Coordinates of C-alpha atoms in Angstrom, one line a residue:
X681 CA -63.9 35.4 91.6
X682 CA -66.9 35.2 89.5
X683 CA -68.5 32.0 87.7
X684 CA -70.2 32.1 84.6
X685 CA -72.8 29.1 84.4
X686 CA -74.1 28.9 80.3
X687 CA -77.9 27.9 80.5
X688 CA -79.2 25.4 78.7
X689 CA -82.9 26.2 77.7
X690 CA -85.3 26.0 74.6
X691 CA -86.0 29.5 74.8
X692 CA -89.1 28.7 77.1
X693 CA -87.9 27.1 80.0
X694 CA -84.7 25.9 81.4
X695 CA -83.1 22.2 80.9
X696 CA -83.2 20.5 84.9
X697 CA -79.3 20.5 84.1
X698 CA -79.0 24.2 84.4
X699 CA -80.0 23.6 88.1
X700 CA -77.5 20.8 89.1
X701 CA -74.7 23.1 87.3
X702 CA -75.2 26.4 89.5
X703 CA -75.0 24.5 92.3
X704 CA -71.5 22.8 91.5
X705 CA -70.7 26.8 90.7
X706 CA -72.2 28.3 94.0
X707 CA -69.7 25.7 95.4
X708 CA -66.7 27.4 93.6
X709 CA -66.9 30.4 95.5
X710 CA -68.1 34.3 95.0
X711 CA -70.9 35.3 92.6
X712 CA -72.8 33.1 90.1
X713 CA -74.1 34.7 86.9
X714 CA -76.0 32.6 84.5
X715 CA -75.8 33.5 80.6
X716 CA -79.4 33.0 78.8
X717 CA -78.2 32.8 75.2
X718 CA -81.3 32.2 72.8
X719 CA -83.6 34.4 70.5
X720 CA -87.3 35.6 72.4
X721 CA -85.8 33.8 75.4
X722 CA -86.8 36.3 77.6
X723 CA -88.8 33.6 79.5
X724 CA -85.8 31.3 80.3
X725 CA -83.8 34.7 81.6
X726 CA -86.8 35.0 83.7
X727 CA -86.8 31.8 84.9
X728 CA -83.1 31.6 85.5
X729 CA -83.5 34.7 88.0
X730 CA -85.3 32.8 90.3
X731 CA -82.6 30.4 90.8
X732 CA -81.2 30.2 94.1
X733 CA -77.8 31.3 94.3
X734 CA -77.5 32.7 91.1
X735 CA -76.5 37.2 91.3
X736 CA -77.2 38.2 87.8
X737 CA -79.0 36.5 84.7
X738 CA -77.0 37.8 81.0
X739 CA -79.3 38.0 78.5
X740 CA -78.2 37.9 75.2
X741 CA -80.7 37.7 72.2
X742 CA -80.1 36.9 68.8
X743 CA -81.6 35.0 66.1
X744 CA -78.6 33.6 64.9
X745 CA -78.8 31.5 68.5
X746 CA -82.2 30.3 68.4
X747 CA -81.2 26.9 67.5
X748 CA -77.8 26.9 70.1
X749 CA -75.6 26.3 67.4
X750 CA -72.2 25.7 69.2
X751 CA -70.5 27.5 67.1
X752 CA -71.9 30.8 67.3
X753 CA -72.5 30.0 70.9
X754 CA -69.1 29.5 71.4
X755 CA -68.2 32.9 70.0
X756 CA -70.6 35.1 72.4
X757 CA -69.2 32.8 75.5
X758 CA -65.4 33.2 74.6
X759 CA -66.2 37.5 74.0
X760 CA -67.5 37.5 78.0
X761 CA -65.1 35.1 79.2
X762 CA -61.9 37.3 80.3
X763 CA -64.7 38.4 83.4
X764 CA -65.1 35.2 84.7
X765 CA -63.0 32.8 86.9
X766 CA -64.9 29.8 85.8
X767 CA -67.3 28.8 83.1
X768 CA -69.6 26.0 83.6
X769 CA -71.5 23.7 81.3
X770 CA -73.7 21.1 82.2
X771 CA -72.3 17.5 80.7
X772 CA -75.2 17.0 78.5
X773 CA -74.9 16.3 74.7
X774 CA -74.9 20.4 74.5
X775 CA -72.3 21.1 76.9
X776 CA -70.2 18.7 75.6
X777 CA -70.6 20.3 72.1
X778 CA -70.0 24.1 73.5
X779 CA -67.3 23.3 76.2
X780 CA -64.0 22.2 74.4
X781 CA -64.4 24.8 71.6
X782 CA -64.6 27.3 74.6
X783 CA -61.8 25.7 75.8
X784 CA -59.5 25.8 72.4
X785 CA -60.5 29.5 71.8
X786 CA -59.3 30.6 75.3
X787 CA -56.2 28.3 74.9
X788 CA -57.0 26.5 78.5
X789 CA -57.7 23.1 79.6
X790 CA -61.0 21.5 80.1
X791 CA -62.2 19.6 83.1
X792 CA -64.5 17.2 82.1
X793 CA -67.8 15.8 84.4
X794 CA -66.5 16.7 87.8
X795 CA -68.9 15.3 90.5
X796 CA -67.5 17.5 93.6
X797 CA -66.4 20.6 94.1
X798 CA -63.3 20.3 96.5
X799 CA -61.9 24.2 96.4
X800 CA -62.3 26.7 93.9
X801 CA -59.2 25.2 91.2
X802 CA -59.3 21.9 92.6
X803 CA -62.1 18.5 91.4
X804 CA -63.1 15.4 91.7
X805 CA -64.1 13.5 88.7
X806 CA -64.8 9.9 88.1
X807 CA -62.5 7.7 85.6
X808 CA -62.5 4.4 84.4
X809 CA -66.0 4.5 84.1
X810 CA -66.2 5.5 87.1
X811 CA -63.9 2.5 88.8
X812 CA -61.5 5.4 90.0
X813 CA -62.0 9.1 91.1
X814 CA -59.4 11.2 89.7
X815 CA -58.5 14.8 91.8
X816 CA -57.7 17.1 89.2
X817 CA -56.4 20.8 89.7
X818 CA -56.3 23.6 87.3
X819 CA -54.0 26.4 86.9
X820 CA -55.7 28.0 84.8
X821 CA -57.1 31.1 84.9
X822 CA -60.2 30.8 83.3
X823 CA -61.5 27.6 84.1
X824 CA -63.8 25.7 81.7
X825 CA -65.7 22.9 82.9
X826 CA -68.9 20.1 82.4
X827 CA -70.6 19.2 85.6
X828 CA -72.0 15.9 85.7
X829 CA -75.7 16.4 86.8
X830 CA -76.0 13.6 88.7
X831 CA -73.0 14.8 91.3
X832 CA -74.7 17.9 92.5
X833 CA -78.7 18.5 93.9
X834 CA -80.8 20.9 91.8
X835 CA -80.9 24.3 92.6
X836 CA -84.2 25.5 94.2
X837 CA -86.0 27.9 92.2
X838 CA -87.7 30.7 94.6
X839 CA -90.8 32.5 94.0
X840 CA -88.8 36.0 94.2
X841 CA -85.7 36.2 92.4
X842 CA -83.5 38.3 93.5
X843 CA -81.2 38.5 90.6
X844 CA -81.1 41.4 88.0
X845 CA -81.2 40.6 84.3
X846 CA -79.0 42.5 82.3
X847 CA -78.8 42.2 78.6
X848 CA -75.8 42.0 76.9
X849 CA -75.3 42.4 73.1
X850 CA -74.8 39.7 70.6
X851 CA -71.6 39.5 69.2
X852 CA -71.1 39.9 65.3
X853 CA -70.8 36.4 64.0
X854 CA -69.6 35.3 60.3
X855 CA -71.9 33.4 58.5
X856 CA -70.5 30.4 58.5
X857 CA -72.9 28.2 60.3
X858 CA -76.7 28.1 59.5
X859 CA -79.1 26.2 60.7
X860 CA -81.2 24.2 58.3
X861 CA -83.4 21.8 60.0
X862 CA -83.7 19.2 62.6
X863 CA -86.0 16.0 62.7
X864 CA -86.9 15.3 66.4
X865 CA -88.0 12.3 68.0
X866 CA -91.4 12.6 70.2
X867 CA -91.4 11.4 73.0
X868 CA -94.9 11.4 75.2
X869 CA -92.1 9.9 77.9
X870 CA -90.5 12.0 80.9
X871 CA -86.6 12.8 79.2
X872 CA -84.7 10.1 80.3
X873 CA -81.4 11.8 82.1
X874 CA -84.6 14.2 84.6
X875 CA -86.8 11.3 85.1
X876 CA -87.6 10.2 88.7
X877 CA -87.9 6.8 87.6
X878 CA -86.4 4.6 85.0
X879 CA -87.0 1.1 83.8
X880 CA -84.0 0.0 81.5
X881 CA -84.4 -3.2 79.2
X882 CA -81.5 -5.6 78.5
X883 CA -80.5 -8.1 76.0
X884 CA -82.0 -11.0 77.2
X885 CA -85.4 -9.2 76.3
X886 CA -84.7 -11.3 72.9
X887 CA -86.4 -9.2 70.4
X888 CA -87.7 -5.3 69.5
X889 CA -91.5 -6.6 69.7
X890 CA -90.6 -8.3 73.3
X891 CA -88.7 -5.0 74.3
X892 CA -92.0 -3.0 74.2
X893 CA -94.3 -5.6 75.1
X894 CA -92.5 -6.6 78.5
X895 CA -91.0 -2.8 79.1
X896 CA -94.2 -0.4 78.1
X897 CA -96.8 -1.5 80.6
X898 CA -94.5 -1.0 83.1
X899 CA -92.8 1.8 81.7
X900 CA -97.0 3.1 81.7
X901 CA -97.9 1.8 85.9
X902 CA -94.8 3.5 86.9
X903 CA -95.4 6.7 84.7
X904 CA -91.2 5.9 84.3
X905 CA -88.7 6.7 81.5
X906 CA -87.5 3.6 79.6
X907 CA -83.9 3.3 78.8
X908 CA -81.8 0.3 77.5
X909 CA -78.3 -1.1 77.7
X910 CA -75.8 -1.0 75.3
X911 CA -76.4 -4.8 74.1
X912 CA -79.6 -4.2 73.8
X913 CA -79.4 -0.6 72.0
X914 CA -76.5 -2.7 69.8
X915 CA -79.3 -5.4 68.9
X916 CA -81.9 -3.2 67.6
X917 CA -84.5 -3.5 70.2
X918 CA -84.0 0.0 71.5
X919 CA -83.2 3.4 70.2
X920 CA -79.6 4.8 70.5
X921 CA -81.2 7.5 72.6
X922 CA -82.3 5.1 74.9
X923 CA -79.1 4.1 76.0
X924 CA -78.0 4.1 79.4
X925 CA -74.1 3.9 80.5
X926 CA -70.8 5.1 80.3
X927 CA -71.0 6.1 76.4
X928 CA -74.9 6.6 77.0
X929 CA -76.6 8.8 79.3
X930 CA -75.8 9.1 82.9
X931 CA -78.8 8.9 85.1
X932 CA -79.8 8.9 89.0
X933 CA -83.6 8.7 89.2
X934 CA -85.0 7.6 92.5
X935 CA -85.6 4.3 91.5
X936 CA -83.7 2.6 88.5
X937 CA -85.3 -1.0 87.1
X938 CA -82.9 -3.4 85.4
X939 CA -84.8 -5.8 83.6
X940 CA -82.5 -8.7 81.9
X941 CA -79.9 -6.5 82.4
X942 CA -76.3 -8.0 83.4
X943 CA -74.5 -4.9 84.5
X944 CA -71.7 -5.0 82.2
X945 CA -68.9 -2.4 84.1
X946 CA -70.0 0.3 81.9
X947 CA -73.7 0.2 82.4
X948 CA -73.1 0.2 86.0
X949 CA -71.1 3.5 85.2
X950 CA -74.4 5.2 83.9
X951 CA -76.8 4.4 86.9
X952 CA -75.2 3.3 89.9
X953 CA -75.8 6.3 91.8
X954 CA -79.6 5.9 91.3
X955 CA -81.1 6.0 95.0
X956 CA -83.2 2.5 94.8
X957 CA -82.0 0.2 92.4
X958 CA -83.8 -2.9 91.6
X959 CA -82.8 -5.8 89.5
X960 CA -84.8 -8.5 88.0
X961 CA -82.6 -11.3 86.2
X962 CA -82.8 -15.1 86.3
X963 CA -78.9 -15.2 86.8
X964 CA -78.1 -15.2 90.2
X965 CA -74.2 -14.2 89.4
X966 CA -75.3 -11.4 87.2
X967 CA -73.0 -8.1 88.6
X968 CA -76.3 -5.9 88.9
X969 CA -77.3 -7.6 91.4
X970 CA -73.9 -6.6 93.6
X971 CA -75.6 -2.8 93.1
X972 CA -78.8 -4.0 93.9
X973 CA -80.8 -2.5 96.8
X974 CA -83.4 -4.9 95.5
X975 CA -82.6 -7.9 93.4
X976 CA -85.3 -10.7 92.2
X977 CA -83.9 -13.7 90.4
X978 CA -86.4 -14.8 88.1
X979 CA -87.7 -14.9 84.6
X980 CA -88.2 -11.7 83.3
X981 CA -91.3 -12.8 81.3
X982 CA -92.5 -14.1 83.8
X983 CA -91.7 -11.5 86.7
X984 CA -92.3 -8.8 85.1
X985 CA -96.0 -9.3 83.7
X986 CA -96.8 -10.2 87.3
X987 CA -95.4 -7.3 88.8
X988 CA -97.6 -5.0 86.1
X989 CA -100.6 -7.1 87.7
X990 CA -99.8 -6.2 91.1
X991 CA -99.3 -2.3 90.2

C-alpha cells in the first residue's frame, strides 16, 4: 500500500497545503511519495524531500506543465496511478480542478475534503457545511481524494531529507490545451487560507471605502490577512477572493477577527476551527458570538479604531 500525494508548487517552492496533505497520507498507512509535476521545478522536488514522512519525491518535468494545467496534469497522474493505493490532493482551488478528472479517467469515486483519517479505506468528512460529519468508506482500489488543510497539522520539513528523487518521464500529451495567459492579483498580504491571522469584514461595514478604512489598519498592526463574508463579498466591498466560508475559502489561523460579521451557518463553516476566535458586533444575538472565544458587543466604528490605537 503506497500513497501518491500530487504537490502543489510554483515551480519554486511548495504551497503550505502540500504539507497538511502528506500528513492525512502518512496516516493512510505504508509509504508516501510525493509527485513534483512542473517545468525547472527541480527546487520544489528538492524541497518536497525534506518533508517528513514522505519515501520518495517523482519528478516529472515538462514545459507543457509549467502553468499546472489540469488537464495535462491529469494525464501524467492517471499514467502513474495503477502503483498507488491512494492519490491525494490538497482541497484547494487546484486540487479541486485535478481531482475528479483523476477520478473520471480511473473510473473510481472521489472522496471529497476528508478531515480524518480513520483507517486506510475508511473517512471522516464534514457535510452540511459542516453541521454533520459524514463516515465514508471506499471500495475502491485506487482511492482519489482532497484533504481539507485545515483537518490535518503541517508536515515538518527536516534539514536532511531522506527521501530520493527519482525522475519520471513526461507523458505524451495532445495538444489540446495551451496556456495563454493569466492576469494575477498582487497581493503584498500573507495568502489568506496560510495566514496565522485573519481579520474578516462583514456587511454592516456599509460601504467599499469603509471596508478598507476600518479593516486595513488593523489588517497592517496585526501584520493579518483580510478576508470578508459572503454579504459583504456579494455587496462589492470586498474581492471574491476574499471570501471566507463554505463556498469561499476554508481557514484556521490562530486568531480569526470577525468584524460586523453575523455568522450566517455558512461563514461559520469556513472558520470555526480557527484556534482564537474573536468577534466584534453591536448585536448581542449575533450567532458569531456562540463561536466566540472572545466576543465584544460594540460599534465596530467605534471598537475597532480604538483597538488599532491600543496596538
Amino acid at each position: 500500500m503506497t500513497t501518491l500525494v500530487i504537490a502543489e508548487h510554483d515551480n519554486a517552492t511548495l504551497k503550505p497545503a502540500t504539507l497538511n496533505t502528506v500528513t492525512a497520507a502518512t496516516q493512510c498507512g505504508g509509504d508516501v511519495h510525493v509527485l513534483v509535476a512542473g517545468h525547472n521545478a527541480a527546487a520544489a522536488a528538492a524541497a518536497a524531500a525534506q518533508i517528513s514522512g514522505v519515501a520518495k519525491v517523482l519528478h516529472i518535468d515538462a514545459e507543457s506543465l509549467a502553468h499546472g494545467l489540469a488537464e495535462n496534469l491529469t494525464t501524467q497522474i492517471v499514467a502513474l496511478a495503477s502503483g498507488y493505493s491512494h492519490l491525494l490532493f490538497a482541497a484547494t482551488a487546484a486540487g479541486k480542478n485535478v481531482a475528479p478528472r483523476v477520478a473520471a479517467k480511473l473510473d473510481v469515486g472521489q472522496i471529497s475534503d476528508i478531515s480524518k483519517v480513520i483507517s486506510a479505506d475508511t473517512f471522516e468528512r464534514p457535510i452540511y457545511a459542516g453541521n454533520a460529519i459524514a463516515t465514508v468508506q471506499s471500495l475502491d482500489s485506487i482511492k482519489v481524494i482532497t484533504v481539507r488543510g485545515t483537518g490535518f497539522d503541517a508536515a515538518a520539513l527536516v534539514n536532511q531529507g531522506n527521501a530520493a528523487i527519482e525522475k519520471v518521464a513526461d507523458v505524451a500529451i495532445p495538444g489540446t490545451t495551451t496556456y495563454l495567459g493569466s492576469e494575477i492579483a498582487k497581493n503584498d498580504r500573507p495568502e489568506l487560507t496560510a495566514a496565522k491571522i485573519i481579520v474578516s469584514g462583514g456587511r454592516a461595514l456599509g460601504s467599499q471605502d469603509k471596508f478598507n478604512e476600518v479593516m486595513t489598519p488593523l489588517a497592517d498592526k496585526l501584520g493579518a490577512a483580510i478576508g470578508a463574508s459572503r454579504a459583504a463579498v456579494d455587496a462589492g466591498y470586498a474581492a471574491n477572493d476574499l471570501q471566507v466560508g463554505q463556498t469561499g475559502k476554508i481557514v484556521a489561523p490562530q486568531l480569526y477577527m470577525a468584524v460586523g460579521i453575523s455568522g450566517a451557518i455558512q461563514h461559520l463553516a469556513g472558520m470555526k476551527d480557527s484556534k482564537v476566535i474573536v468577534a466584534i458586533n453591536k448585536d448581542p444575538e449575533a450567532p458569531i458570538f456562540s463561536v466566540a472565544d472572545y466576543g465584544l458587543e460594540a460599534d465596530l466604528f467605534v471598537a475597532v479604531p480604538e483597538l488599532v490605537a491600543a496596538l
